[in-house]
GROMACS .gro file of C-alpha atoms in nm:
model
  506
    1MET     CA    1   8.225   8.515   3.136
    2THR     CA    2   8.324   8.778   2.823
    3ALA     CA    3   8.163   9.085   2.860
    4PRO     CA    4   7.874   9.180   2.578
    5ALA     CA    5   8.022   9.303   2.233
    6ALA     CA    6   8.011   9.687   2.194
    7PRO     CA    7   7.734   9.769   1.909
    8ALA     CA    8   7.878   9.870   1.624
    9PRO     CA    9   7.917  10.292   1.589
   10LEU     CA   10   7.619  10.471   1.382
   11PRO     CA   11   7.799  10.564   1.046
   12PRO     CA   12   7.810  10.945   1.010
   13PRO     CA   13   7.604  11.133   0.805
   14ALA     CA   14   7.671  11.128   0.447
   15SER     CA   15   7.871  11.467   0.378
   16ASN     CA   16   7.643  11.548   0.051
   17ALA     CA   17   7.309  11.549   0.213
   18PRO     CA   18   7.097  11.851   0.081
   19GLY     CA   19   6.992  12.123   0.327
   20PRO     CA   20   6.699  12.364   0.311
   21ALA     CA   21   6.675  12.508  -0.050
   22GLY     CA   22   6.930  12.282  -0.177
   23GLN     CA   23   7.224  12.412   0.049
   24SER     CA   24   7.487  12.162   0.133
   25ALA     CA   25   7.541  12.026   0.445
   26SER     CA   26   7.842  11.913   0.443
   27PRO     CA   27   8.045  11.914   0.761
   28GLY     CA   28   8.319  12.152   0.833
   29ARG     CA   29   8.175  12.362   0.569
   30ARG     CA   30   8.001  12.647   0.631
   31PRO     CA   31   7.673  12.646   0.438
   32ARG     CA   32   7.659  12.924   0.122
   33THR     CA   33   7.485  13.211   0.156
   34ARG     CA   34   7.441  13.360  -0.217
   35ARG     CA   35   7.496  13.690  -0.137
   36ASN     CA   36   7.758  13.687  -0.435
   37VAL     CA   37   7.518  13.565  -0.654
   38GLU     CA   38   7.292  13.842  -0.554
   39LEU     CA   39   7.571  14.105  -0.591
   40ALA     CA   40   7.648  13.975  -0.961
   41LEU     CA   41   7.237  13.961  -1.064
   42LEU     CA   42   7.226  14.301  -0.919
   43GLY     CA   43   7.499  14.415  -1.116
   44PHE     CA   44   7.357  14.287  -1.425
   45SER     CA   45   6.997  14.449  -1.368
   46LEU     CA   46   7.196  14.822  -1.361
   47LEU     CA   47   7.348  14.745  -1.646
   48LEU     CA   48   7.016  14.645  -1.841
   49LEU     CA   49   6.840  14.937  -1.663
   50LEU     CA   50   7.148  15.172  -1.808
   51GLY     CA   51   7.119  15.023  -2.128
   52TYR     CA   52   6.743  15.092  -2.122
   53SER     CA   53   6.814  15.452  -1.972
   54ALA     CA   54   7.016  15.492  -2.287
   55ALA     CA   55   6.824  15.393  -2.572
   56MET     CA   56   6.506  15.575  -2.407
   57GLU     CA   57   6.664  15.938  -2.440
   58ALA     CA   58   6.781  15.841  -2.794
   59GLY     CA   59   6.469  15.742  -2.892
   60ALA     CA   60   6.322  16.068  -2.704
   61LEU     CA   61   6.609  16.372  -2.797
   62ASP     CA   62   6.776  16.203  -3.045
   63GLU     CA   63   7.100  16.213  -2.874
   64ILE     CA   64   7.253  16.042  -2.568
   65THR     CA   65   7.283  16.328  -2.279
   66LYS     CA   66   7.596  16.326  -2.053
   67ASP     CA   67   7.376  16.307  -1.740
   68PHE     CA   68   7.156  16.005  -1.891
   69TRP     CA   69   7.361  15.754  -1.672
   70ILE     CA   70   7.288  15.986  -1.295
   71PRO     CA   71   6.932  15.831  -1.253
   72THR     CA   72   7.091  15.475  -1.273
   73ALA     CA   73   7.412  15.562  -1.075
   74ILE     CA   74   7.136  15.698  -0.786
   75LEU     CA   75   6.975  15.371  -0.806
   76GLY     CA   76   7.248  15.142  -0.792
   77ALA     CA   77   7.382  15.334  -0.475
   78ILE     CA   78   7.035  15.279  -0.295
   79PHE     CA   79   7.044  14.901  -0.420
   80LEU     CA   80   7.396  14.834  -0.290
   81GLY     CA   81   7.310  14.961   0.029
   82ALA     CA   82   7.002  14.719   0.035
   83HIS     CA   83   7.262  14.437  -0.046
   84LEU     CA   84   7.443  14.511   0.228
   85VAL     CA   85   7.197  14.474   0.478
   86ILE     CA   86   7.047  14.184   0.360
   87ARG     CA   87   7.423  14.049   0.342
   88PHE     CA   88   7.446  14.102   0.719
   89PHE     CA   89   7.079  14.086   0.867
   90ALA     CA   90   6.929  13.784   0.625
   91PRO     CA   91   7.226  13.640   0.490
   92TYR     CA   92   7.027  13.345   0.375
   93ALA     CA   93   6.747  13.538   0.226
   94ASP     CA   94   6.668  13.473  -0.163
   95PRO     CA   95   6.916  13.590  -0.360
   96VAL     CA   96   6.700  13.631  -0.663
   97LEU     CA   97   6.418  13.858  -0.521
   98LEU     CA   98   6.589  14.202  -0.473
   99PRO     CA   99   6.731  14.176  -0.822
  100THR     CA  100   6.445  14.105  -0.991
  101VAL     CA  101   6.221  14.348  -0.821
  102VAL     CA  102   6.533  14.599  -0.885
  103LEU     CA  103   6.494  14.606  -1.256
  104ILE     CA  104   6.100  14.611  -1.182
  105ASN     CA  105   6.145  14.922  -1.023
  106GLY     CA  106   6.418  15.068  -1.241
  107ILE     CA  107   6.195  15.018  -1.535
  108GLY     CA  108   5.928  15.228  -1.383
  109VAL     CA  109   6.142  15.538  -1.289
  110THR     CA  110   6.339  15.548  -1.632
  111TYR     CA  111   5.993  15.536  -1.798
  112LEU     CA  112   5.904  15.828  -1.569
  113ARG     CA  113   6.126  15.971  -1.677
  114ARG     CA  114   6.073  15.926  -2.029
  115VAL     CA  115   5.738  16.111  -1.970
  116ASP     CA  116   5.912  16.397  -1.816
  117LEU     CA  117   6.097  16.419  -2.167
  118LEU     CA  118   5.764  16.491  -2.361
  119GLY     CA  119   5.776  16.732  -2.622
  120SER     CA  120   6.155  16.751  -2.585
  121GLU     CA  121   6.286  16.758  -2.966
  122SER     CA  122   6.635  16.790  -2.854
  123SER     CA  123   6.812  16.791  -2.477
  124ALA     CA  124   6.829  17.151  -2.506
  125LYS     CA  125   6.446  17.166  -2.458
  126ALA     CA  126   6.405  16.912  -2.207
  127ASP     CA  127   6.417  16.953  -1.850
  128PRO     CA  128   6.796  16.915  -1.740
  129SER     CA  129   6.691  16.829  -1.373
  130ILE     CA  130   6.738  16.474  -1.345
  131PHE     CA  131   6.545  16.560  -0.964
  132SER     CA  132   6.216  16.710  -1.120
  133GLY     CA  133   5.909  16.574  -1.250
  134TRP     CA  134   5.746  16.237  -1.227
  135GLY     CA  135   6.138  16.061  -1.262
  136GLY     CA  136   6.273  16.285  -0.981
  137LYS     CA  137   5.989  16.215  -0.737
  138GLN     CA  138   6.010  15.817  -0.783
  139LEU     CA  139   6.367  15.813  -0.708
  140LEU     CA  140   6.243  16.003  -0.412
  141TRP     CA  141   6.008  15.728  -0.320
  142THR     CA  142   6.244  15.486  -0.407
  143LEU     CA  143   6.502  15.567  -0.147
  144ILE     CA  144   6.206  15.617   0.092
  145ALA     CA  145   6.063  15.280   0.039
  146VAL     CA  146   6.402  15.059   0.004
  147VAL     CA  147   6.516  15.234   0.373
  148LEU     CA  148   6.171  15.188   0.498
  149ALA     CA  149   6.185  14.801   0.374
  150MET     CA  150   6.519  14.755   0.483
  151VAL     CA  151   6.405  14.893   0.842
  152VAL     CA  152   6.165  14.626   0.853
  153LEU     CA  153   6.411  14.375   0.799
  154VAL     CA  154   6.647  14.478   1.067
  155VAL     CA  155   6.347  14.525   1.333
  156VAL     CA  156   6.158  14.195   1.219
  157ARG     CA  157   6.425  13.931   1.328
  158ASP     CA  158   6.195  13.641   1.286
  159HIS     CA  159   5.861  13.624   1.127
  160ARG     CA  160   5.677  13.482   1.409
  161THR     CA  161   5.701  13.770   1.599
  162LEU     CA  162   5.405  13.906   1.370
  163SER     CA  163   5.163  13.671   1.471
  164ARG     CA  164   5.176  13.818   1.847
  165TYR     CA  165   5.041  14.109   1.689
  166ALA     CA  166   4.755  13.966   1.473
  167TYR     CA  167   4.481  14.103   1.615
  168THR     CA  168   4.597  14.454   1.636
  169LEU     CA  169   4.719  14.450   1.317
  170GLY     CA  170   4.380  14.290   1.149
  171LEU     CA  171   4.196  14.577   1.342
  172GLY     CA  172   4.479  14.839   1.255
  173GLY     CA  173   4.426  14.712   0.850
  174VAL     CA  174   4.035  14.762   0.851
  175VAL     CA  175   4.040  15.124   1.031
  176LEU     CA  176   4.292  15.206   0.707
  177VAL     CA  177   4.045  15.071   0.508
  178MET     CA  178   3.791  15.221   0.644
  179ILE     CA  179   3.908  15.614   0.678
  180PRO     CA  180   3.866  15.675   0.323
  181VAL     CA  181   3.544  15.580   0.342
  182VAL     CA  182   3.404  15.798   0.592
  183LEU     CA  183   3.615  16.116   0.530
  184PRO     CA  184   3.431  16.362   0.293
  185ALA     CA  185   3.486  16.298  -0.086
  186LYS     CA  186   3.719  16.617  -0.128
  187PHE     CA  187   3.917  16.399   0.112
  188SER     CA  188   3.927  16.096  -0.044
  189GLU     CA  189   3.803  16.074  -0.401
  190ILE     CA  190   4.052  16.063  -0.702
  191ASN     CA  191   3.895  15.935  -0.991
  192GLY     CA  192   3.570  15.788  -0.839
  193ALA     CA  193   3.736  15.610  -0.616
  194LYS     CA  194   3.710  15.682  -0.273
  195LEU     CA  195   4.081  15.519  -0.166
  196TRP     CA  196   4.266  15.841  -0.050
  197ILE     CA  197   4.357  16.040   0.221
  198LYS     CA  198   4.442  16.423   0.060
  199VAL     CA  199   4.573  16.670   0.273
  200GLY     CA  200   4.706  16.974   0.107
  201GLY     CA  201   4.938  16.858  -0.202
  202PHE     CA  202   4.978  16.520  -0.006
  203SER     CA  203   4.810  16.181  -0.062
  204LEU     CA  204   4.843  15.849   0.081
  205GLN     CA  205   4.640  15.540  -0.031
  206PRO     CA  206   4.579  15.361   0.316
  207GLY     CA  207   4.470  15.043   0.210
  208GLU     CA  208   4.792  14.971   0.007
  209PHE     CA  209   4.903  14.939   0.418
  210ALA     CA  210   4.605  14.738   0.516
  211LYS     CA  211   4.698  14.475   0.266
  212VAL     CA  212   4.989  14.333   0.432
  213MET     CA  213   4.828  14.389   0.787
  214LEU     CA  214   4.566  14.175   0.706
  215LEU     CA  215   4.751  13.919   0.566
  216VAL     CA  216   4.894  13.898   0.882
  217PHE     CA  217   4.567  13.823   1.078
  218PHE     CA  218   4.420  13.579   0.792
  219ALA     CA  219   4.763  13.370   0.812
  220VAL     CA  220   4.701  13.378   1.205
  221TYR     CA  221   4.336  13.317   1.189
  222LEU     CA  222   4.375  13.012   0.963
  223VAL     CA  223   4.612  12.839   1.136
  224ARG     CA  224   4.425  12.792   1.407
  225LYS     CA  225   4.084  12.727   1.252
  226ARG     CA  226   4.200  12.520   0.940
  227GLU     CA  227   4.086  12.157   1.134
  228VAL     CA  228   3.744  12.334   1.120
  229LEU     CA  229   3.746  12.450   0.821
  230SER     CA  230   3.879  12.177   0.657
  231LEU     CA  231   3.601  11.932   0.755
  232ALA     CA  232   3.375  11.853   0.465
  233SER     CA  233   3.025  11.810   0.467
  234LYS     CA  234   2.904  11.663   0.140
  235ARG     CA  235   3.081  11.560  -0.181
  236PHE     CA  236   2.943  11.734  -0.519
  237MET     CA  237   3.123  11.635  -0.855
  238GLY     CA  238   3.409  11.494  -0.670
  239ILE     CA  239   3.484  11.778  -0.465
  240ASP     CA  240   3.462  11.823  -0.062
  241PHE     CA  241   3.234  12.112  -0.014
  242PRO     CA  242   3.239  12.239   0.412
  243ARG     CA  243   2.992  12.213   0.651
  244GLY     CA  244   2.727  12.504   0.611
  245ARG     CA  245   2.843  12.655   0.979
  246ASP     CA  246   3.210  12.700   0.867
  247LEU     CA  247   3.140  12.953   0.642
  248GLY     CA  248   3.111  13.248   0.865
  249PRO     CA  249   3.499  13.391   0.788
  250VAL     CA  250   3.399  13.373   0.436
  251VAL     CA  251   3.081  13.579   0.453
  252THR     CA  252   3.219  13.806   0.683
  253VAL     CA  253   3.513  13.895   0.441
  254TRP     CA  254   3.287  13.864   0.160
  255LEU     CA  255   3.068  14.117   0.260
  256LEU     CA  256   3.319  14.353   0.413
  257SER     CA  257   3.473  14.324   0.020
  258LEU     CA  258   3.136  14.426  -0.083
  259MET     CA  259   3.118  14.712   0.079
  260VAL     CA  260   3.466  14.823   0.018
  261LEU     CA  261   3.326  14.776  -0.369
  262VAL     CA  262   3.013  14.957  -0.344
  263VAL     CA  263   3.125  15.249  -0.076
  264SER     CA  264   3.499  15.277  -0.203
  265LYS     CA  265   3.391  15.247  -0.544
  266ASP     CA  266   3.683  15.038  -0.716
  267LEU     CA  267   3.635  14.679  -0.797
  268GLY     CA  268   4.024  14.588  -0.753
  269THR     CA  269   4.087  14.672  -0.402
  270SER     CA  270   3.702  14.497  -0.358
  271LEU     CA  271   3.913  14.223  -0.534
  272MET     CA  272   4.208  14.216  -0.367
  273TYR     CA  273   4.128  14.186  -0.020
  274PHE     CA  274   3.875  13.882  -0.068
  275GLY     CA  275   4.073  13.697  -0.319
  276MET     CA  276   4.389  13.733  -0.036
  277PHE     CA  277   4.140  13.564   0.204
  278VAL     CA  278   4.000  13.306  -0.020
  279VAL     CA  279   4.333  13.174  -0.157
  280THR     CA  280   4.500  13.202   0.228
  281LEU     CA  281   4.168  12.972   0.316
  282TYR     CA  282   4.287  12.745   0.034
  283ILE     CA  283   4.643  12.712   0.087
  284ALA     CA  284   4.565  12.649   0.473
  285THR     CA  285   4.290  12.354   0.414
  286GLU     CA  286   4.423  12.263   0.063
  287ARG     CA  287   4.020  12.237  -0.054
  288GLY     CA  288   3.962  12.294  -0.351
  289SER     CA  289   3.614  12.405  -0.250
  290TRP     CA  290   3.684  12.715  -0.133
  291LEU     CA  291   3.818  12.877  -0.423
  292ILE     CA  292   3.478  12.754  -0.596
  293ILE     CA  293   3.269  12.900  -0.311
  294GLY     CA  294   3.479  13.205  -0.285
  295LEU     CA  295   3.427  13.281  -0.648
  296GLY     CA  296   3.066  13.183  -0.681
  297MET     CA  297   3.005  13.431  -0.366
  298PHE     CA  298   3.232  13.737  -0.550
  299PHE     CA  299   3.127  13.758  -0.888
  300GLY     CA  300   2.712  13.663  -0.719
  301GLY     CA  301   2.794  14.000  -0.539
  302VAL     CA  302   2.937  14.151  -0.823
  303PHE     CA  303   2.606  14.076  -1.075
  304ALA     CA  304   2.383  14.180  -0.803
  305ALA     CA  305   2.577  14.547  -0.763
  306TYR     CA  306   2.538  14.577  -1.133
  307PHE     CA  307   2.178  14.489  -1.171
  308LEU     CA  308   2.144  14.710  -0.854
  309GLY     CA  309   2.311  15.027  -1.000
  310ALA     CA  310   2.073  15.006  -1.350
  311ALA     CA  311   1.767  14.958  -1.148
  312ILE     CA  312   1.793  15.206  -0.814
  313GLY     CA  313   2.133  15.335  -0.885
  314GLY     CA  314   2.268  15.514  -0.530
  315PRO     CA  315   2.568  15.367  -0.405
  316PHE     CA  316   2.612  15.115  -0.711
  317ALA     CA  317   2.586  15.364  -1.019
  318ASN     CA  318   2.921  15.428  -0.985
  319PHE     CA  319   3.021  15.074  -1.032
  320TYR     CA  320   2.757  15.042  -1.277
  321GLN     CA  321   2.845  15.326  -1.537
  322ARG     CA  322   3.215  15.146  -1.500
  323ALA     CA  323   3.093  14.800  -1.620
  324GLU     CA  324   2.903  14.971  -1.919
  325ILE     CA  325   3.217  15.140  -2.021
  326TRP     CA  326   3.351  14.782  -2.015
  327LEU     CA  327   3.114  14.615  -2.156
  328ASP     CA  328   3.155  14.895  -2.492
  329PRO     CA  329   3.418  15.116  -2.464
  330PHE     CA  330   3.356  15.272  -2.815
  331SER     CA  331   2.986  15.349  -2.795
  332GLY     CA  332   2.860  15.686  -2.922
  333ASP     CA  333   3.058  15.940  -2.680
  334ARG     CA  334   3.266  15.718  -2.453
  335PRO     CA  335   3.559  15.698  -2.622
  336TYR     CA  336   3.561  16.076  -2.588
  337ASP     CA  337   3.429  16.108  -2.261
  338ASP     CA  338   3.366  15.862  -1.973
  339GLY     CA  339   3.570  15.564  -2.157
  340TYR     CA  340   3.893  15.750  -2.294
  341GLN     CA  341   4.114  15.589  -2.040
  342LEU     CA  342   4.045  15.251  -2.164
  343VAL     CA  343   4.005  15.340  -2.550
  344GLN     CA  344   4.329  15.443  -2.518
  345SER     CA  345   4.514  15.249  -2.303
  346LEU     CA  346   4.396  15.007  -2.574
  347LEU     CA  347   4.498  15.192  -2.841
  348GLY     CA  348   4.841  15.262  -2.698
  349LEU     CA  349   4.898  14.867  -2.650
  350GLY     CA  350   4.801  14.815  -3.041
  351THR     CA  351   5.016  15.078  -3.174
  352GLY     CA  352   5.295  14.886  -2.967
  353GLY     CA  353   5.221  14.553  -3.180
  354LEU     CA  354   5.459  14.258  -3.123
  355PHE     CA  355   5.826  14.461  -3.126
  356GLY     CA  356   5.670  14.803  -2.952
  357ALA     CA  357   5.797  15.154  -3.117
  358GLY     CA  358   6.112  15.162  -2.908
  359PRO     CA  359   6.224  15.287  -2.620
  360GLY     CA  360   6.153  15.674  -2.585
  361LYS     CA  361   5.956  15.692  -2.925
  362GLY     CA  362   5.598  15.633  -2.794
  363TYR     CA  363   5.295  15.856  -2.773
  364PRO     CA  364   5.237  15.856  -2.381
  365ASP     CA  365   5.075  16.197  -2.349
  366GLU     CA  366   4.810  16.060  -2.546
  367ILE     CA  367   4.725  15.803  -2.254
  368PRO     CA  368   4.522  15.922  -1.928
  369GLU     CA  369   4.734  15.875  -1.582
  370VAL     CA  370   5.022  15.703  -1.812
  371HIS     CA  371   5.246  15.776  -1.483
  372SER     CA  372   5.007  15.626  -1.252
  373ASP     CA  373   4.713  15.372  -1.349
  374LEU     CA  374   4.798  15.269  -1.702
  375ILE     CA  375   5.207  15.302  -1.685
  376PHE     CA  376   5.190  14.937  -1.803
  377ALA     CA  377   5.000  15.060  -2.128
  378GLY     CA  378   5.251  15.315  -2.187
  379VAL     CA  379   5.510  15.054  -2.132
  380GLY     CA  380   5.355  14.839  -2.399
  381GLU     CA  381   5.353  15.067  -2.651
  382GLU     CA  382   5.718  15.153  -2.660
  383ILE     CA  383   5.830  14.790  -2.548
  384GLY     CA  384   5.563  14.602  -2.760
  385LEU     CA  385   5.427  14.260  -2.681
  386PHE     CA  386   5.779  14.069  -2.637
  387GLY     CA  387   5.902  14.368  -2.372
  388LEU     CA  388   5.574  14.273  -2.180
  389THR     CA  389   5.591  13.925  -2.166
  390ALA     CA  390   5.938  13.946  -2.050
  391LEU     CA  391   5.845  14.215  -1.818
  392LEU     CA  392   5.534  13.961  -1.689
  393VAL     CA  393   5.849  13.684  -1.644
  394LEU     CA  394   6.015  13.934  -1.394
  395TYR     CA  395   5.699  13.951  -1.183
  396LEU     CA  396   5.624  13.560  -1.209
  397LEU     CA  397   5.990  13.567  -1.112
  398VAL     CA  398   5.885  13.708  -0.788
  399VAL     CA  399   5.591  13.532  -0.740
  400GLU     CA  400   5.773  13.212  -0.787
  401ARG     CA  401   6.057  13.305  -0.537
  402GLY     CA  402   5.784  13.407  -0.300
  403LEU     CA  403   5.599  13.045  -0.292
  404ARG     CA  404   5.910  12.876  -0.289
  405ALA     CA  405   6.010  13.070   0.021
  406ALA     CA  406   5.617  12.957   0.183
  407LEU     CA  407   5.733  12.614   0.062
  408GLY     CA  408   6.040  12.589   0.262
  409VAL     CA  409   5.948  12.792   0.545
  410ARG     CA  410   5.877  12.525   0.841
  411ASP     CA  411   5.607  12.694   1.054
  412SER     CA  412   5.245  12.707   0.942
  413PHE     CA  413   5.216  13.090   1.015
  414GLY     CA  414   5.508  13.127   0.775
  415LYS     CA  415   5.369  12.927   0.518
  416LEU     CA  416   5.074  13.128   0.547
  417PHE     CA  417   5.191  13.440   0.547
  418ALA     CA  418   5.454  13.410   0.231
  419GLY     CA  419   5.172  13.204  -0.019
  420GLY     CA  420   4.968  13.518   0.048
  421LEU     CA  421   5.224  13.788   0.036
  422ALA     CA  422   5.338  13.646  -0.339
  423PHE     CA  423   4.980  13.590  -0.420
  424THR     CA  424   4.883  13.934  -0.338
  425VAL     CA  425   5.147  14.071  -0.574
  426ALA     CA  426   5.002  13.827  -0.829
  427LEU     CA  427   4.634  13.928  -0.795
  428GLN     CA  428   4.748  14.299  -0.796
  429LEU     CA  429   4.912  14.283  -1.119
  430PHE     CA  430   4.620  14.089  -1.266
  431VAL     CA  431   4.360  14.359  -1.150
  432ILE     CA  432   4.572  14.622  -1.302
  433ILE     CA  433   4.655  14.422  -1.634
  434GLY     CA  434   4.303  14.318  -1.707
  435GLY     CA  435   4.165  14.646  -1.632
  436ILE     CA  436   4.372  14.794  -1.922
  437THR     CA  437   4.331  14.505  -2.158
  438ARG     CA  438   3.963  14.508  -2.105
  439LEU     CA  439   3.981  14.168  -1.931
  440ILE     CA  440   3.800  14.289  -1.670
  441PRO     CA  441   3.651  14.674  -1.544
  442LEU     CA  442   3.920  14.926  -1.524
  443THR     CA  443   4.001  14.993  -1.138
  444GLY     CA  444   4.223  15.228  -0.996
  445GLN     CA  445   4.554  14.992  -0.881
  446THR     CA  446   4.868  15.061  -0.950
  447THR     CA  447   5.094  14.860  -1.145
  448PRO     CA  448   5.374  14.690  -0.847
  449PHE     CA  449   5.707  14.919  -0.835
  450MET     CA  450   5.660  15.057  -1.143
  451SER     CA  451   5.355  15.338  -1.120
  452ALA     CA  452   5.424  15.676  -0.960
  453GLY     CA  453   5.334  15.716  -0.627
  454GLY     CA  454   5.463  15.622  -0.298
  455SER     CA  455   5.233  15.446  -0.099
  456SER     CA  456   5.226  15.149  -0.369
  457LEU     CA  457   5.608  15.167  -0.359
  458MET     CA  458   5.641  15.168   0.017
  459SER     CA  459   5.374  14.849   0.074
  460ASN     CA  460   5.528  14.662  -0.202
  461TRP     CA  461   5.890  14.720  -0.059
  462ILE     CA  462   5.773  14.600   0.239
  463LEU     CA  463   5.618  14.303   0.154
  464ILE     CA  464   5.950  14.226  -0.039
  465ALA     CA  465   6.126  14.268   0.306
  466LEU     CA  466   5.911  14.027   0.470
  467LEU     CA  467   5.955  13.794   0.216
  468LEU     CA  468   6.314  13.788   0.220
  469ARG     CA  469   6.285  13.750   0.587
  470ILE     CA  470   6.078  13.452   0.549
  471SER     CA  471   6.301  13.301   0.257
  472ALA     CA  472   6.595  13.382   0.536
  473ALA     CA  473   6.429  13.157   0.809
  474ALA     CA  474   6.373  12.846   0.528
  475ARG     CA  475   6.731  12.878   0.391
  476ASN     CA  476   6.844  12.878   0.740
  477PRO     CA  477   7.013  12.581   0.819
  478ALA     CA  478   7.078  12.701   1.195
  479SER     CA  479   6.678  12.773   1.223
  480THR     CA  480   6.567  12.490   1.048
  481SER     CA  481   6.794  12.252   1.314
  482ALA     CA  482   6.585  12.401   1.526
  483THR     CA  483   6.214  12.375   1.434
  484VAL     CA  484   6.355  11.971   1.383
  485GLY     CA  485   6.448  12.016   1.695
  486VAL     CA  486   6.144  12.109   1.859
  487SER     CA  487   5.960  11.880   1.696
  488ALA     CA  488   6.143  11.598   1.727
  489GLY     CA  489   5.967  11.462   2.001
  490ARG     CA  490   5.645  11.428   1.790
  491GLY     CA  491   5.760  11.240   1.471
  492ASN     CA  492   5.907  11.322   1.162
  493PRO     CA  493   5.915  11.686   1.045
  494PRO     CA  494   5.647  11.785   0.865
  495ALA     CA  495   5.616  11.774   0.497
  496ARG     CA  496   5.295  11.953   0.439
  497LEU     CA  497   5.087  12.296   0.575
  498HIS     CA  498   4.837  12.118   0.791
  499GLU     CA  499   5.122  11.895   0.951
  500ALA     CA  500   5.352  12.161   1.027
  501PRO     CA  501   5.397  12.255   1.362
  502THR     CA  502   5.262  12.570   1.541
  503GLU     CA  503   5.440  12.615   1.879
  504MET     CA  504   5.545  12.960   1.768
  505ILE     CA  505   5.248  13.118   1.692
  506ARG     CA  506   5.052  12.999   1.992
   0.00000   0.00000   0.00000
């Protein structure tokens, strides 16, 4: 009797099978980390900043001083250190995120240096110190923010560990939002909005940090509840709407956002918190009805606050006044009084036109709060519509790379968290640009990575560090293989969010 023939061996896997994020999975070859690409892009960003700094001084002082390169060199040293940390602690992180944010941050520092040179017709009249004024302070805040972000990147070696502290972080976020509300106005109010903690000459905006903490809670909560929240009750105009009993979380966050609107007197912060939750809910359930319900509830609350402000005033009076300025900023004495900020912002953008007055040749002293709330209008006056469009493309690139990380990461928490982080940047940008262009009422939000101040800069750099960590997990072949191995007994690797494994967040 002859022995049965041995089964034919399986063919080896194709050597050019694509890995995560388009990487090659060739056997015997280490997957590329793209860190040299990041370094090259970082160098290109710094060269652009060096040229912008020279053009700014030439426009503002009619000559280029011998120290014009120092701010760019300092930024280069800071960001080179960040690159080295990423190279060793997150080698598979997205190579485009850091250089893009470096360019945006550098433009902000350079423009703030331009504000410091106001009224100087020659270098002899200019402040010779690079480390003084808004530009010098922003250099210091940039150093602190980047160091803090790199600490987060080193400490958080796996983004999924954040899910263990979701409820603690969520409670901490609510506390940070409420602190300015309960403080007396002299310790918390700036320009009519109660968003700050002021002690002596130091001020901190805790809501900037709360947004990241609340996103962790939103992501974990919605991963666990997405199956219930995905259930449909009725279909109207081709859209499946959820059951009434499932509206509890949305109503709760809606009431909290309206409380922020009324008590903190800031539409932008209220819109950002509620928008973060609704969009994360949409990503989790993939139901457009949640967006419709969310928008309807928010705008309904805003209209109610407006009419209550007109009828009874009280806590609604501030929002009513801001809405009236937005509707007609040129009415009566408004261009010279309470509508001055918005009017000067519009005039600055109009003066810039398509091509701008040129770096260093604008009039930022005519725009109130040009160093913080209205920096986008001041920059727009000098670089024009085309320059602002290029700047918006940089922001769009940051959002796109964040969404790419959300698509690439394998766990549900990472998908929701990265998507929420990316959308937060987009929403904050929409709120401030919509305000200065009169698309929505003007708010006290800062332009991410550009406005002067430490709170916004630190929180947004922490946001970038978390996106880098998630993108590293998405692009790392080892982590992807481990995830696939965990879910191998349950079927093929998931392709969509609601099919993704959730073992790591339980």
